[in-house]
GROMACS .gro file of N, CA and C in nm:
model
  414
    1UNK      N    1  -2.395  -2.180  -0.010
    1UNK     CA    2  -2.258  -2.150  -0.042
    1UNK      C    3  -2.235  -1.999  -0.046
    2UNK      N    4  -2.364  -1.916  -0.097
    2UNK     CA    5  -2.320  -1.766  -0.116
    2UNK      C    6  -2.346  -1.730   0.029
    3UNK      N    7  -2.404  -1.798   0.115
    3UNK     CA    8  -2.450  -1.708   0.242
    3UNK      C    9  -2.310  -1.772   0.361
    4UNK      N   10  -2.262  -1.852   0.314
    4UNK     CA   11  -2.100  -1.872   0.391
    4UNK      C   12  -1.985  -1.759   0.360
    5UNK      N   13  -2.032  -1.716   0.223
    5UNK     CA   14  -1.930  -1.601   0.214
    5UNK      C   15  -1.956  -1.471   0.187
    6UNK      N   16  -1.940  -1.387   0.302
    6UNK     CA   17  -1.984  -1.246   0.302
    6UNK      C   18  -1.924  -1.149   0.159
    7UNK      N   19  -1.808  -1.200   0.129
    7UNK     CA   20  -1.775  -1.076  -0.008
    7UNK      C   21  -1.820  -1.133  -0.138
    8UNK      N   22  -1.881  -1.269  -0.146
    8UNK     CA   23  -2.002  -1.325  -0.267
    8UNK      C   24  -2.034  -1.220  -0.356
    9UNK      N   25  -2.157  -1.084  -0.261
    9UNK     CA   26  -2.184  -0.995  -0.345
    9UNK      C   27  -2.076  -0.899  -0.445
   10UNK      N   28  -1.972  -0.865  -0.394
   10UNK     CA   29  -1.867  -0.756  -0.409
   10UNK      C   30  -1.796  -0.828  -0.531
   11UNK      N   31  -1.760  -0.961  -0.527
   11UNK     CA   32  -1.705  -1.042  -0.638
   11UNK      C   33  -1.814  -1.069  -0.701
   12UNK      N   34  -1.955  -1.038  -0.732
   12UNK     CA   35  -1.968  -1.100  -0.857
   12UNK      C   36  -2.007  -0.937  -0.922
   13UNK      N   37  -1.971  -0.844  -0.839
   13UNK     CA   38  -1.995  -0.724  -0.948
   13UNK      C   39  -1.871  -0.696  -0.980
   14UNK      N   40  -1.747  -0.749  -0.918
   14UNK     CA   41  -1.606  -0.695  -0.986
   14UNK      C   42  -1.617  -0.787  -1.075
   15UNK      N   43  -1.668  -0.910  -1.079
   15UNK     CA   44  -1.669  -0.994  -1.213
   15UNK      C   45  -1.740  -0.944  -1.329
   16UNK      N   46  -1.865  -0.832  -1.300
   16UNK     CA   47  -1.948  -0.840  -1.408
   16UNK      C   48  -1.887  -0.715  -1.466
   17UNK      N   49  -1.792  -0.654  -1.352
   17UNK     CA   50  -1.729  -0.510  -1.455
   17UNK      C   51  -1.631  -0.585  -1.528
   18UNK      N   52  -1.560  -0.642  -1.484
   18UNK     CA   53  -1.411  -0.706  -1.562
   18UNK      C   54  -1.509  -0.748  -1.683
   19UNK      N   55  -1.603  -0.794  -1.655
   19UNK     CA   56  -1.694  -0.909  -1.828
   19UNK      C   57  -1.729  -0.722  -1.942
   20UNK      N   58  -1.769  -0.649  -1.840
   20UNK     CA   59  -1.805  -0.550  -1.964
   20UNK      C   60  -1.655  -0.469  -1.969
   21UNK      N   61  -1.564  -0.469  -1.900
   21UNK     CA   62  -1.434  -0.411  -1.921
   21UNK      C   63  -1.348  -0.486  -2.065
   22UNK      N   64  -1.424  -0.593  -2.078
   22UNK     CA   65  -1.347  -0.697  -2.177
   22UNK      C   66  -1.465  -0.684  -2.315
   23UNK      N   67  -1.589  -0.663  -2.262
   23UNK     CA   68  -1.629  -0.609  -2.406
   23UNK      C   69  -1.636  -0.509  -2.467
   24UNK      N   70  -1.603  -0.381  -2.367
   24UNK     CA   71  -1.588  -0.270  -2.423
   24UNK      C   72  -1.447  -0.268  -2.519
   25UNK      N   73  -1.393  -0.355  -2.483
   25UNK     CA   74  -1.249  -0.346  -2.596
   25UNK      C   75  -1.249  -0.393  -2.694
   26UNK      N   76  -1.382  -0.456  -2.742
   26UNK     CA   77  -1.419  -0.542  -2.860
   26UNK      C   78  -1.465  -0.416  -2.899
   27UNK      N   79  -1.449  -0.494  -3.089
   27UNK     CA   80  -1.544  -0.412  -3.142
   27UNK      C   81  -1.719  -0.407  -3.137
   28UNK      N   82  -1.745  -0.358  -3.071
   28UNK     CA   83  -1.937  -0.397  -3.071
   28UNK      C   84  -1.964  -0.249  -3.078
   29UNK      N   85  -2.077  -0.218  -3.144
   29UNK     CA   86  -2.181  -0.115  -3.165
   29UNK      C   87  -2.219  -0.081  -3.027
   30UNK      N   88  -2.247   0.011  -2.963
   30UNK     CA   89  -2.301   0.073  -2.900
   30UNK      C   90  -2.442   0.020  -2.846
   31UNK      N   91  -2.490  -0.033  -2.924
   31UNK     CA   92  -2.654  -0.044  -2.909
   31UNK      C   93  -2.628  -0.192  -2.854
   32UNK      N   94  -2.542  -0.290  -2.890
   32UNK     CA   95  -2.460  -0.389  -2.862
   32UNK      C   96  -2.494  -0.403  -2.708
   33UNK      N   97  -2.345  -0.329  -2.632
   33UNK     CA   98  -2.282  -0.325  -2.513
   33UNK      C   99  -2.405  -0.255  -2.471
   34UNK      N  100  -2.502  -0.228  -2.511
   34UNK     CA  101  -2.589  -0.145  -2.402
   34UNK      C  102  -2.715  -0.256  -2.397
   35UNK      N  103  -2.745  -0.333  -2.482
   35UNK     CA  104  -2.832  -0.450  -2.474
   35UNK      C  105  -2.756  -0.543  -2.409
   36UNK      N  106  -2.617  -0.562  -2.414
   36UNK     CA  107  -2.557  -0.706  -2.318
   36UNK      C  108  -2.560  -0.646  -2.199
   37UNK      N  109  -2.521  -0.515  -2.115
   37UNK     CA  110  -2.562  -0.440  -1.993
   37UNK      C  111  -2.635  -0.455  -1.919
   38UNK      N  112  -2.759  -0.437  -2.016
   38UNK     CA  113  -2.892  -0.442  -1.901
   38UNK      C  114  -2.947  -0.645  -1.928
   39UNK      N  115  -2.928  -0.660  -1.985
   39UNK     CA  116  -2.946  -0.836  -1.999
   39UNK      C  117  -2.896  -0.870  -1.890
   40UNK      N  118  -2.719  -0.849  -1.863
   40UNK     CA  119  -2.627  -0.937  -1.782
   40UNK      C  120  -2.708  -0.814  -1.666
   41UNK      N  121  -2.749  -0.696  -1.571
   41UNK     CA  122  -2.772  -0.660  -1.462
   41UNK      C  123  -2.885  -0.727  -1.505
   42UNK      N  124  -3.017  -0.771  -1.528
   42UNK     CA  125  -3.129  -0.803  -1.538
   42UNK      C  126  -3.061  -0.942  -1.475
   43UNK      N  127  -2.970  -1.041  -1.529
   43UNK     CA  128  -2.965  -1.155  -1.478
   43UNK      C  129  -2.938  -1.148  -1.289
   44UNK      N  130  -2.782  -1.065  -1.290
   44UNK     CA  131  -2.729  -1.035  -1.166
   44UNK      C  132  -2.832  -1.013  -1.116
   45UNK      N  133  -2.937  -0.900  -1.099
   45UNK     CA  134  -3.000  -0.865  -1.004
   45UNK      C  135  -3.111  -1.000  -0.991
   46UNK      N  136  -3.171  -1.071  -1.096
   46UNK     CA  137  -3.215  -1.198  -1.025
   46UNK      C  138  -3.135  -1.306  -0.970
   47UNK      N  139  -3.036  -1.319  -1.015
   47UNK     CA  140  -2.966  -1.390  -0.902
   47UNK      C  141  -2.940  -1.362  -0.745
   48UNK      N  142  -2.910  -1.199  -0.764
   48UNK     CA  143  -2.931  -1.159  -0.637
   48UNK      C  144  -3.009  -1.186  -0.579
   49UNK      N  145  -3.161  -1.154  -0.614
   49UNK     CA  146  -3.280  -1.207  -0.534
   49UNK      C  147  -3.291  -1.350  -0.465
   50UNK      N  148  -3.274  -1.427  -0.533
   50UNK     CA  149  -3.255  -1.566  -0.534
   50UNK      C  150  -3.167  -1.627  -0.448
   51UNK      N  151  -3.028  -1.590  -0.480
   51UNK     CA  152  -2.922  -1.652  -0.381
   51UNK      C  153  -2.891  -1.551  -0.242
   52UNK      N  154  -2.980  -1.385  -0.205
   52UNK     CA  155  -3.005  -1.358  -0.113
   52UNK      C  156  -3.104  -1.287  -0.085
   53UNK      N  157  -3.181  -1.397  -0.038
   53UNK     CA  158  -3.343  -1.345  -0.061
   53UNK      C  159  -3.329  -1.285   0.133
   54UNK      N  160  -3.250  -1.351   0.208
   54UNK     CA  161  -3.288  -1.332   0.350
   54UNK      C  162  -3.193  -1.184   0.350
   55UNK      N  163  -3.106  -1.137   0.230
   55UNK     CA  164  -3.024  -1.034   0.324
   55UNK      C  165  -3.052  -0.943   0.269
   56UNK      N  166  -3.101  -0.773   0.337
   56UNK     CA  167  -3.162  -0.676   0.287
   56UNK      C  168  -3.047  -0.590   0.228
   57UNK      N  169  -3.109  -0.493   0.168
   57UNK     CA  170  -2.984  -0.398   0.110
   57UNK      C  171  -2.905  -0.359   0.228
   58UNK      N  172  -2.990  -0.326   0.323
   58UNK     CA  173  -2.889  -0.244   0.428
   58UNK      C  174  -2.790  -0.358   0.435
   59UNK      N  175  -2.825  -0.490   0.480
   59UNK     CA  176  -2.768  -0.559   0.529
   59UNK      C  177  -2.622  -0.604   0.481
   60UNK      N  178  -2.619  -0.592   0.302
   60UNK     CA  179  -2.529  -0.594   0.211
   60UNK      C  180  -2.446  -0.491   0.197
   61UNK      N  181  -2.475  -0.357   0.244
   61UNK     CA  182  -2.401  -0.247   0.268
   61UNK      C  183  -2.318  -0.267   0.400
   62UNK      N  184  -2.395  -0.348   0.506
   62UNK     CA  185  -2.297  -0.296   0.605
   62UNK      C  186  -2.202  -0.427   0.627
   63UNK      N  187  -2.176  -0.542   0.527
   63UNK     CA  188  -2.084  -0.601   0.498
   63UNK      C  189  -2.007  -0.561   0.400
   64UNK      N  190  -2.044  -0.474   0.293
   64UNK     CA  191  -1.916  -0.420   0.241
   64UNK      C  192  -1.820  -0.311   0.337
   65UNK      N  193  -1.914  -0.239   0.417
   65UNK     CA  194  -1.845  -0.181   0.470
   65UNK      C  195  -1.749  -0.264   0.562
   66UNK      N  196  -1.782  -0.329   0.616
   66UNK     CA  197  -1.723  -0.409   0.717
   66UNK      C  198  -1.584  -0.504   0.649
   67UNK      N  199  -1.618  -0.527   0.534
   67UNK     CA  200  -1.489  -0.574   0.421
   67UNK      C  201  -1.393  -0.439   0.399
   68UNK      N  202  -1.470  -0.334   0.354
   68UNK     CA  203  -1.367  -0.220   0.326
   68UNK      C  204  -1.280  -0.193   0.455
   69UNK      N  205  -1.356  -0.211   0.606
   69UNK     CA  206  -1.280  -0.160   0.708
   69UNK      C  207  -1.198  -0.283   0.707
   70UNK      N  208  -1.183  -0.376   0.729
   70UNK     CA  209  -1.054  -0.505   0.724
   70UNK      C  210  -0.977  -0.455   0.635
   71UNK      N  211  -1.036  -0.419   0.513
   71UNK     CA  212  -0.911  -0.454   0.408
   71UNK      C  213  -0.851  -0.291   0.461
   72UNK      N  214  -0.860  -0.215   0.496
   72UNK     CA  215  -0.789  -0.034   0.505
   72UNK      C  216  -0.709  -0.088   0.668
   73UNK      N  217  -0.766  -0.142   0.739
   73UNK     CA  218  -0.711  -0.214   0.880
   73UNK      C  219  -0.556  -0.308   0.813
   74UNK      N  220  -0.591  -0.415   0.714
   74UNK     CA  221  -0.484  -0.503   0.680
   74UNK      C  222  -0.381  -0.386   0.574
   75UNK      N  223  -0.429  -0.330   0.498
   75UNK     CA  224  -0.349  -0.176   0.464
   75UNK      C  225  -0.248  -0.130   0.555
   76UNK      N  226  -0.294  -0.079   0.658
   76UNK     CA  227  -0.255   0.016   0.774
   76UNK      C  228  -0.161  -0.047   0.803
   77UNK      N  229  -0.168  -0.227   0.895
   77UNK     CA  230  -0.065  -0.281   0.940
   77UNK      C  231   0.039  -0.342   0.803
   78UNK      N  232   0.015  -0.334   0.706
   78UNK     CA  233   0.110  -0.383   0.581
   78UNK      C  234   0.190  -0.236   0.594
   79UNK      N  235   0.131  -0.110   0.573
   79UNK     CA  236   0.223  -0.001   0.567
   79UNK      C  237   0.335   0.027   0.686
   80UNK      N  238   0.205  -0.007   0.806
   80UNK     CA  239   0.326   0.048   0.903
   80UNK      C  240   0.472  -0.085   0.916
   81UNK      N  241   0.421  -0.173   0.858
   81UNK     CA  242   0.548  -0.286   0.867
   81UNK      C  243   0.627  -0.308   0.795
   82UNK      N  244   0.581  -0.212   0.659
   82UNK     CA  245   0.710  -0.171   0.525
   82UNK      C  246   0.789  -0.039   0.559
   83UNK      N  247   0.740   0.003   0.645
   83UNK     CA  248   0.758   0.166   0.733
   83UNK      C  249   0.906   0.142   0.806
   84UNK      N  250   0.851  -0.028   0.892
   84UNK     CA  251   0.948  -0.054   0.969
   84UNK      C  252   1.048  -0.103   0.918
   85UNK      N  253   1.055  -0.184   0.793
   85UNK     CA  254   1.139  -0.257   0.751
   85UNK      C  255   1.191  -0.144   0.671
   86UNK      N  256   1.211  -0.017   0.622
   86UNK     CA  257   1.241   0.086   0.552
   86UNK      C  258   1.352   0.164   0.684
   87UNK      N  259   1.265   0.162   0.803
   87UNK     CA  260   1.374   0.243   0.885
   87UNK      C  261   1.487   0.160   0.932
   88UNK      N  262   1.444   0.023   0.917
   88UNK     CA  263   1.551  -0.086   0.981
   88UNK      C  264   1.680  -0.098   0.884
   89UNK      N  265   1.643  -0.098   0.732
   89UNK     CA  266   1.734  -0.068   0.661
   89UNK      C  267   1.847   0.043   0.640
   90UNK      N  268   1.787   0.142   0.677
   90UNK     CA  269   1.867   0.281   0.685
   90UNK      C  270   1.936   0.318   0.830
   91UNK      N  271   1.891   0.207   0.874
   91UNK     CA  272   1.968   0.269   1.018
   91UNK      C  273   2.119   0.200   0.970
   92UNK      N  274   2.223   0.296   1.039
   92UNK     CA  275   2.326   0.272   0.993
   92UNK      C  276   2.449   0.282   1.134
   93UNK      N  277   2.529   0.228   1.197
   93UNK     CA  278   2.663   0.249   1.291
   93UNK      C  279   2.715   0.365   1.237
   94UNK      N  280   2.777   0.461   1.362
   94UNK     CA  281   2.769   0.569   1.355
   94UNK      C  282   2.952   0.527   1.386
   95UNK      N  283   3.043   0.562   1.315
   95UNK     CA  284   3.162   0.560   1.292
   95UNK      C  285   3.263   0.570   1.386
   96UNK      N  286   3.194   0.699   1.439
   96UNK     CA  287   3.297   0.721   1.611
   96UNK      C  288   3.198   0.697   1.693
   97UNK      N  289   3.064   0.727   1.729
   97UNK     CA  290   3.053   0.685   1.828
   97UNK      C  291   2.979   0.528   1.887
   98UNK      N  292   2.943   0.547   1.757
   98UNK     CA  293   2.874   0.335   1.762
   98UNK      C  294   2.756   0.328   1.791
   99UNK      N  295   2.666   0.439   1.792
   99UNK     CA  296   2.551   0.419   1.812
   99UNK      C  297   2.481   0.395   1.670
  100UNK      N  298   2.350   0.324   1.682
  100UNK     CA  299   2.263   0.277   1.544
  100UNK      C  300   2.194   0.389   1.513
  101UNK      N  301   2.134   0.450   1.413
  101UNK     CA  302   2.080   0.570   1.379
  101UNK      C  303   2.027   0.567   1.187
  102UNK      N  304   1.905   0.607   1.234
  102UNK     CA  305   1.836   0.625   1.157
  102UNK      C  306   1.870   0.754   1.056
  103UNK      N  307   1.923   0.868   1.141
  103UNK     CA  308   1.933   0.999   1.086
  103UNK      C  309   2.069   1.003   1.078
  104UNK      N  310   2.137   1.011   0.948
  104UNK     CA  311   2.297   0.968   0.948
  104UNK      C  312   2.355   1.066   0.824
  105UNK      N  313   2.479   1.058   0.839
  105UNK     CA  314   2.558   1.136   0.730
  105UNK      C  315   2.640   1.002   0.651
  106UNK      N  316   2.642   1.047   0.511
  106UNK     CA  317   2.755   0.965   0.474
  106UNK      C  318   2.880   1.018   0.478
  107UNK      N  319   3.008   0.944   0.495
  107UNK     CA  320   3.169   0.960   0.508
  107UNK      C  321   3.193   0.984   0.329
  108UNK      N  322   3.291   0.993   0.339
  108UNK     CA  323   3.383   1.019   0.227
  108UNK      C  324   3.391   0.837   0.149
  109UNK      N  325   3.437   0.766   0.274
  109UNK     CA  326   3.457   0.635   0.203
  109UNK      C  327   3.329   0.600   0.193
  110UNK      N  328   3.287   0.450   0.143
  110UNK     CA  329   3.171   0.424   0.122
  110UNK      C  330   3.100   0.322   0.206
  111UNK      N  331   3.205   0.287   0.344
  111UNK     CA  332   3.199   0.245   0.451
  111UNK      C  333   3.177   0.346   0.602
  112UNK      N  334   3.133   0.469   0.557
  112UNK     CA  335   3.158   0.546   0.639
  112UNK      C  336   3.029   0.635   0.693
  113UNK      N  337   2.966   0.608   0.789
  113UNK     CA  338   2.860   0.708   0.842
  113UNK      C  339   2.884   0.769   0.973
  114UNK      N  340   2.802   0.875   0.991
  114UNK     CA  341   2.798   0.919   1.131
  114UNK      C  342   2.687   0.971   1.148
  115UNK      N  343   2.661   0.948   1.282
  115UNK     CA  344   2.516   0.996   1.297
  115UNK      C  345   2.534   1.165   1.309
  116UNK      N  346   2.444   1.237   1.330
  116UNK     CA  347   2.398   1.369   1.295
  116UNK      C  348   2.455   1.492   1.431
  117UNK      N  349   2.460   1.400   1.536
  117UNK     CA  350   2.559   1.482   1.652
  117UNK      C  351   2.673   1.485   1.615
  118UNK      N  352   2.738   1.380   1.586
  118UNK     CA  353   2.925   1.351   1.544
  118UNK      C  354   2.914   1.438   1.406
  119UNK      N  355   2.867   1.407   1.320
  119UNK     CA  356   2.838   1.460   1.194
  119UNK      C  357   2.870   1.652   1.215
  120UNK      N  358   2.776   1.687   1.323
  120UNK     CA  359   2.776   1.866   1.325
  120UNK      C  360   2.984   1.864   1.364
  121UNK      N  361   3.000   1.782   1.424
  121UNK     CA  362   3.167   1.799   1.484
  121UNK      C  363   3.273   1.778   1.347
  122UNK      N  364   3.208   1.757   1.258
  122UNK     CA  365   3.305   1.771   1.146
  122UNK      C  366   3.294   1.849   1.073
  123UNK      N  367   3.404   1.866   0.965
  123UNK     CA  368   3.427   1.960   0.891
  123UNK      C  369   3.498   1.911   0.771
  124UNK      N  370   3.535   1.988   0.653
  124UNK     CA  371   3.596   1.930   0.575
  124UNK      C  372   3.762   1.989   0.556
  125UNK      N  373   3.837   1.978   0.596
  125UNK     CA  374   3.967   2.042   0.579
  125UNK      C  375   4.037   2.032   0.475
  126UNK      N  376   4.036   2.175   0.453
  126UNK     CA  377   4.164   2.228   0.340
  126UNK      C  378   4.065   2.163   0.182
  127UNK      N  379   4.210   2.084   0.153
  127UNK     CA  380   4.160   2.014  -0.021
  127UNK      C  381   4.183   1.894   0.000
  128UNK      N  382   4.173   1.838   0.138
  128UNK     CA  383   4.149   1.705   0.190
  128UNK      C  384   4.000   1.650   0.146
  129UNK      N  385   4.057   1.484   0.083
  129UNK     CA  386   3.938   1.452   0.073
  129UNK      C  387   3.823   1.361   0.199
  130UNK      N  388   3.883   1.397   0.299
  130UNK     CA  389   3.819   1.312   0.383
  130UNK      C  390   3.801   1.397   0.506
  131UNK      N  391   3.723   1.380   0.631
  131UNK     CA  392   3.612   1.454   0.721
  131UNK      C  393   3.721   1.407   0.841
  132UNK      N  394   3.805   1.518   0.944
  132UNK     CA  395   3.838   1.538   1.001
  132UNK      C  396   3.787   1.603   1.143
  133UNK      N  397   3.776   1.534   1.244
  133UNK     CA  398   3.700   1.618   1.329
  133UNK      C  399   3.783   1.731   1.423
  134UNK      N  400   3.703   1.814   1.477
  134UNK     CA  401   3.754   1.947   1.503
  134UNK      C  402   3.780   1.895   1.653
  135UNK      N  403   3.929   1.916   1.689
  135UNK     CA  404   3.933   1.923   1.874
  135UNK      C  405   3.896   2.024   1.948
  136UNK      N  406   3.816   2.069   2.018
  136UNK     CA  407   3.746   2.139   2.102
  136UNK      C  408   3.886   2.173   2.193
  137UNK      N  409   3.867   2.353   2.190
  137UNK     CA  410   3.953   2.412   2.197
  137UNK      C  411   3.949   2.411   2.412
  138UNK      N  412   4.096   2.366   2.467
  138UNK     CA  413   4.091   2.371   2.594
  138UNK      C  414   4.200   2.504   2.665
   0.00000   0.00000   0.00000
């Protein structure tokens, strides 16, 4: 059963920290938590022996590594796909000219964007509260 599952080793030492993470919050003496320590690694490490007698240290290293690279790989594609769903949200219709855009201004109303070309063509006039664009002088 432990040799069907390669992260076996990795979970039973996050288990044995969580077990001394939970007695260090007890009250116990010192001399305590340092006799249940080496007891519970004295057990772990014979179990280790036991339930992987065929797999060498190296061999256990280069499956954690091989777990750490999946899990930073399944990372990578989770980020870049909250990345995407972050720019998909902010893209916004650009008021006059209708294009979708990521890089946008807000309007005055609260229905109102423009993207960042149309955006340089405005201005704010007078003590008007709203964005008037400038006619290009012929």
């Amino acid at each position: 059963m432990a040799e069907d599952n390669p992260q076996f080793p990795t979970k039973i030492k996050t288990l044995s920290l969580e077990i001394l993470t939970i007695l260090y919050s007890r009250d116990l003496t010192h001399e305590e938590l340092v006799s249940f320590r080496k007891r519970l690694m004295d057990i772990f490490n014979e179990f280790q022996k036991q339930a992987f007698s065929n797999y060498s240290t190296d061999h256990i290293l280069q499956l954690e590594a091989k777990i750490k690279q999946q899990q930073q790989a399944q990372y990578e594609a989770l980020e870049k796909e909250r990345s995407a769903r972050i720019a998909a949200l902010q893209e916004k219709t650009c008021c006059i000219c209708g294009k979708k855009s990521s890089d946008w201004k807000k309007g005055v109303n609260p229905d109102e964007y423009y993207c960042t070309p149309c955006s340089l063509n405005f201005t704010k006039k007078g003590d008007e509260s709203r964005m008037v664009m400038e006619r290009p002088l012929q």
